Structure formats: structure tokens, C-alpha cells
């Protein structure tokens, strides 16, 4: 549901862009940039907790990123596996919940298994505990793919008689999206100086505030995050009213 009443920033979404260009500027390969980007996600999740944000949703691999060279994809999947094995465990121990959106079944089997295992461990470990932050990682995510999959599921439930055409409204659609159990983002940040959404959360950001910065993702520090938050706080959200 749209978070219309509160001033509190509940949910921040980030298009973590610019790893490759950041690496190039440092005379390194793209892999080095992705590694620095992954480390920055850890730092920013701590910043979110400090700032009382409940949900952080990050774009890590898009449905279009399959078009990248094989060796870059391979190094991204290896990095993902390492990241889950090492860092995510630490996050969970700090009462951070890890969720996913996107179709992870398309990933190589080893990567897929590690992601699934982490999800399961998160669920078990955090049962009954106070959750400090929910991080949703978008993996093989694209809004158009998400919408297609959700329409398919709506049709299947219609066929089974679980829903009727009268049930179909904005809220029902929200419930069939991958993001069904998280609120809509209050603020969407895109780093690296690109002014586009690249197929990210198109349905969910109908009334989200947008913030674009030239800073490359690995350099998007706590200070830069606070700048985005301060900028958001100056805005007046009207929701058409
Ligand atoms: C974002 O950084 C991370 C992914 C898309 C996986 P890029 O890899 O897009 O870096 P640039 O945009 O080429 O600098
Ligand atoms: C968007 O960045 C996807 C992620 C950050 C994972 P891209 O670098 O893939 O997007 P474009 O190609 O610049 O639109
Ligand atoms: Mg990019």
C-alpha cells in the first residue's frame, strides 16, 4: 500500500550502478568494481539501520544483464556465491533479513542453491526475532518479467476459481508481484549519473520520490546516502491530492 501518512522513510530502493566505470577510473577490471560494489552494500545496510529505515531493496542483476559478456557474468555469479557464503551470514546474525525478487531459477545451479539456502537459513534463524532491516536483492529481476509472471499467476488462480474478474484491482496486482510483502519504496536512488529506471520496480514506484546522483555506486558513501535522505525530507509528497 502507498505509505501516505507517515513522514518516516520506511523503504529505500537503490539502482546500484557504475561499478564498471568506477573500476576503469581506478585502472582495474570490472570484476574489481563489482567486488567494491558488493562491499558498499554492506556499508549502506549499516547506514540504513542507523537511519531507522526498515526496508532496503537493491538492483543487483537485471533480466537484461544476461546480455553481458560470458566472463563478466561468470565473475558476477562467483562473486555472488562468495558474498552469500561470507557476508550474508554476518548480516543475518545482525538480525537483517535477506529476501529476493526476480526469477532466481535461471541462475547456474550452484548459485541458485546458495541463494535458496541463505533464504532458508534467514527464515529459520530470524524466527521470532526483532528484524532490524529487510534487504531485498533483485536478481534476474525486470519489471516486465515480474508483471508477465504475475499475470500468469492471476490467470492460473482465475482458472482454479480462487479469484474472479471482480477481484482484479490495483491491490490484487500488488499482491501477485514479487514485492507482495514489502511496502512501496518511499525513495528510489540511482547512482552513476544515468537518468533511467532500467526496468526496475516500474509498478511499485508510481509515487516514489526519485533521486539521481553522479557518484558511482562503490563511492556512494554514508555521507552521500544522508544527502539523499536530506533531499527527500525537503520534498512535499502530494499523491495527487
Ligand atoms: C552495476 O554496475 C552492477 C550491475 C549491473 C551488475 P555496472 O556493471 O552496470 O557498471 P557500469 O554502469 O558499466 O559502470
Ligand atoms: C541496471 O544497471 C541494473 C543493475 C544495477 C543491476 P545497468 O547498467 O544494467 O543498466 P543500463 O544498461 O545502464 O540501463
Ligand atoms: Mg551500468
XYZ file of C-alpha atoms and ligand atoms in Angstrom:
270
model
C 0.000 0.000 0.000
C 1.096 3.569 -0.528
C 2.654 4.952 2.623
C 0.641 8.200 2.533
C 0.530 9.385 6.096
C 3.911 8.946 7.707
C 6.956 11.141 7.174
C 9.235 8.303 8.145
C 11.302 6.763 5.358
C 10.337 3.132 5.589
C 11.717 1.838 2.321
C 14.664 2.913 0.150
C 15.317 1.253 -3.216
C 18.666 1.614 -4.999
C 19.813 1.022 -8.561
C 23.450 0.299 -7.705
C 25.054 1.437 -10.952
C 28.554 2.444 -12.032
C 30.767 -0.417 -10.791
C 32.389 -0.849 -14.212
C 33.161 2.829 -14.749
C 34.441 3.126 -11.179
C 36.848 0.234 -11.819
C 38.018 1.777 -15.097
C 38.779 5.055 -13.317
C 40.936 3.072 -10.883
C 42.716 1.260 -13.724
C 41.189 -2.091 -12.698
C 38.931 -4.678 -14.349
C 35.139 -4.686 -13.985
C 35.283 -7.574 -11.535
C 37.185 -5.323 -9.108
C 34.360 -2.777 -9.410
C 31.674 -5.359 -8.676
C 33.609 -6.504 -5.610
C 33.828 -2.922 -4.329
C 30.101 -2.516 -5.075
C 29.237 -5.586 -3.004
C 31.274 -4.254 -0.068
C 29.422 -0.959 -0.343
C 26.098 -2.738 0.017
C 27.273 -3.969 3.438
C 28.245 -0.428 4.456
C 24.981 1.087 3.216
C 22.906 -1.517 5.030
C 24.534 -0.330 8.276
C 23.706 3.249 7.321
C 20.077 2.224 6.771
C 19.882 0.720 10.251
C 21.391 3.856 11.787
C 18.763 5.914 9.993
C 15.855 3.787 11.103
C 14.975 2.548 7.621
C 13.064 -0.753 7.640
C 13.450 -1.928 4.025
C 16.309 -1.648 1.540
C 15.750 -3.037 -1.966
C 18.711 -3.214 -4.322
C 19.035 -3.961 -8.018
C 21.912 -6.425 -8.359
C 21.285 -8.249 -11.667
C 18.652 -7.351 -14.246
C 16.906 -9.550 -16.808
C 18.864 -7.527 -19.407
C 22.226 -8.167 -17.730
C 22.260 -11.638 -19.411
C 23.400 -9.661 -22.456
C 26.786 -9.032 -20.816
C 29.924 -10.928 -21.901
C 30.148 -14.507 -20.570
C 33.259 -13.842 -18.495
C 31.660 -10.858 -16.732
C 28.551 -12.920 -15.918
C 30.698 -15.774 -14.658
C 32.657 -13.480 -12.376
C 29.407 -11.886 -11.152
C 27.970 -15.288 -10.208
C 31.198 -16.299 -8.444
C 31.161 -13.008 -6.554
C 27.524 -13.565 -5.650
C 28.349 -17.021 -4.278
C 31.266 -15.686 -2.218
C 29.162 -12.797 -0.997
C 26.383 -15.083 0.174
C 28.754 -17.527 1.851
C 30.723 -14.868 3.725
C 28.884 -11.605 4.144
C 25.229 -12.538 4.166
C 25.734 -14.899 7.098
C 27.121 -11.971 9.077
C 24.142 -9.822 8.089
C 21.701 -12.468 9.261
C 23.498 -12.729 12.619
C 22.876 -8.964 12.937
C 19.114 -9.591 12.567
C 18.977 -8.475 8.952
C 16.503 -10.382 6.827
C 17.517 -11.243 3.258
C 14.831 -11.691 0.584
C 14.852 -11.853 -3.195
C 12.810 -10.615 -6.088
C 13.280 -11.817 -9.643
C 13.447 -15.264 -11.162
C 16.473 -16.875 -9.494
C 15.713 -20.267 -11.100
C 17.608 -19.101 -14.209
C 20.948 -18.863 -12.396
C 23.571 -21.625 -12.575
C 22.663 -24.442 -10.186
C 25.421 -23.725 -7.683
C 24.492 -20.046 -7.407
C 20.797 -20.899 -7.165
C 21.400 -23.420 -4.351
C 23.443 -20.970 -2.306
C 20.759 -18.274 -2.655
C 17.980 -20.697 -1.656
C 19.985 -21.996 1.299
C 20.580 -18.451 2.542
C 16.890 -17.637 2.272
C 16.011 -20.725 4.293
C 18.685 -20.058 6.927
C 17.489 -16.460 7.258
C 13.957 -17.646 7.827
C 14.967 -20.203 10.446
C 17.464 -18.008 12.274
C 15.231 -14.935 12.453
C 12.029 -16.697 13.503
C 10.557 -14.774 16.430
C 13.453 -12.268 16.460
C 13.269 -8.492 16.057
C 14.233 -7.691 12.474
C 16.432 -4.616 12.158
C 16.349 -4.308 8.359
C 14.910 -6.287 5.449
C 17.208 -6.287 2.439
C 15.572 -7.401 -0.785
C 18.062 -8.265 -3.503
C 16.760 -8.102 -7.074
C 18.390 -10.951 -9.011
C 17.436 -11.689 -12.601
C 14.779 -9.080 -11.958
C 12.978 -6.976 -14.547
C 9.623 -5.273 -14.030
C 8.254 -6.542 -17.323
C 9.215 -10.110 -16.481
C 7.726 -9.717 -12.990
C 4.461 -8.400 -14.469
C 4.290 -11.226 -17.023
C 4.836 -13.829 -14.310
C 2.238 -12.216 -12.051
C -0.361 -12.058 -14.848
C 0.261 -15.745 -15.497
C -0.373 -16.488 -11.819
C -3.522 -14.343 -11.770
C -4.842 -16.347 -14.759
C -3.976 -19.652 -13.079
C -5.860 -18.618 -9.920
C -8.780 -17.446 -12.072
C -8.877 -20.861 -13.782
C -8.876 -22.566 -10.399
C -11.765 -20.347 -9.254
C -9.662 -18.759 -6.486
C -10.340 -15.276 -7.895
C -12.971 -13.719 -10.186
C -12.586 -10.800 -12.599
C -14.265 -8.571 -9.984
C -11.343 -9.245 -7.626
C -8.834 -7.765 -10.053
C -7.808 -4.303 -8.907
C -4.596 -2.388 -8.096
C -4.168 -4.063 -4.741
C -4.647 -7.557 -6.141
C -1.948 -6.868 -8.729
C 0.396 -5.679 -5.946
C -0.215 -8.967 -4.142
C 0.866 -11.005 -7.182
C 4.114 -9.089 -7.679
C 7.419 -10.410 -6.293
C 7.348 -7.485 -3.838
C 3.994 -8.571 -2.348
C 5.162 -8.495 1.266
C 7.107 -5.223 1.237
C 5.724 -1.669 1.174
C 6.204 0.523 -1.890
C 9.508 2.457 -1.853
C 9.455 5.998 -0.459
C 12.728 6.881 -2.150
C 14.498 5.437 -5.183
C 18.174 6.286 -5.647
C 20.131 5.704 -8.858
C 23.858 6.218 -8.796
C 26.355 6.799 -11.667
C 24.702 9.687 -13.497
C 22.204 7.672 -15.550
C 18.687 9.095 -15.555
C 16.644 5.997 -16.276
C 14.914 3.175 -14.453
C 16.257 0.238 -16.497
C 13.182 -1.941 -15.859
C 13.268 -1.636 -12.043
C 10.063 -1.694 -9.923
C 8.017 0.151 -12.546
C 4.640 -0.654 -10.974
C 5.791 -0.111 -7.392
C 7.337 3.360 -7.837
C 4.191 5.130 -9.069
C 4.529 7.668 -6.226
C 8.095 7.085 -5.104
C 10.444 10.073 -4.861
C 13.381 9.779 -7.277
C 16.965 10.813 -6.544
C 19.762 10.683 -9.109
C 23.438 11.229 -8.356
C 26.599 11.190 -10.482
C 28.520 9.245 -7.815
C 29.452 5.691 -8.865
C 27.971 3.003 -6.614
C 31.257 1.925 -4.908
C 31.764 5.582 -3.858
C 28.186 6.092 -2.663
C 29.110 6.554 0.993
C 27.119 7.120 4.154
C 27.593 10.861 3.602
C 26.074 10.600 0.116
C 23.207 8.499 1.456
C 22.455 11.153 4.108
C 22.460 13.785 1.336
C 19.752 11.787 -0.477
C 17.724 11.443 2.725
C 18.003 15.175 3.485
C 16.917 15.972 -0.057
C 13.928 13.641 0.314
C 12.892 15.259 3.590
C 12.602 18.672 1.917
C 10.056 17.349 -0.587
C 6.305 17.512 -0.252
C 4.611 14.276 -1.299
C 1.154 15.076 -2.546
C -0.029 11.810 -4.081
C -2.206 13.780 -6.452
C -4.108 15.410 -3.595
C 26.135 -2.095 -11.865
O 27.334 -1.637 -12.396
C 26.182 -3.550 -11.497
C 25.495 -4.456 -12.432
C 24.704 -4.089 -13.387
C 25.710 -5.887 -12.249
P 27.669 -1.772 -13.953
O 28.319 -3.075 -14.194
O 26.450 -1.517 -14.748
O 28.716 -0.607 -14.139
P 28.745 0.464 -15.326
O 27.379 1.053 -15.411
O 29.121 -0.278 -16.561
O 29.770 1.470 -14.900
C 20.818 -1.528 -14.032
O 22.084 -1.155 -14.436
C 20.856 -2.896 -13.428
C 21.598 -3.007 -12.178
C 22.133 -2.013 -11.480
C 21.711 -4.334 -11.676
P 22.587 -1.382 -15.951
O 23.952 -0.825 -16.015
O 22.402 -2.787 -16.330
O 21.544 -0.501 -16.763
P 21.682 0.267 -18.146
O 22.151 -0.740 -19.153
O 22.677 1.363 -17.928
O 20.317 0.795 -18.423
Mg 25.575 0.128 -15.530
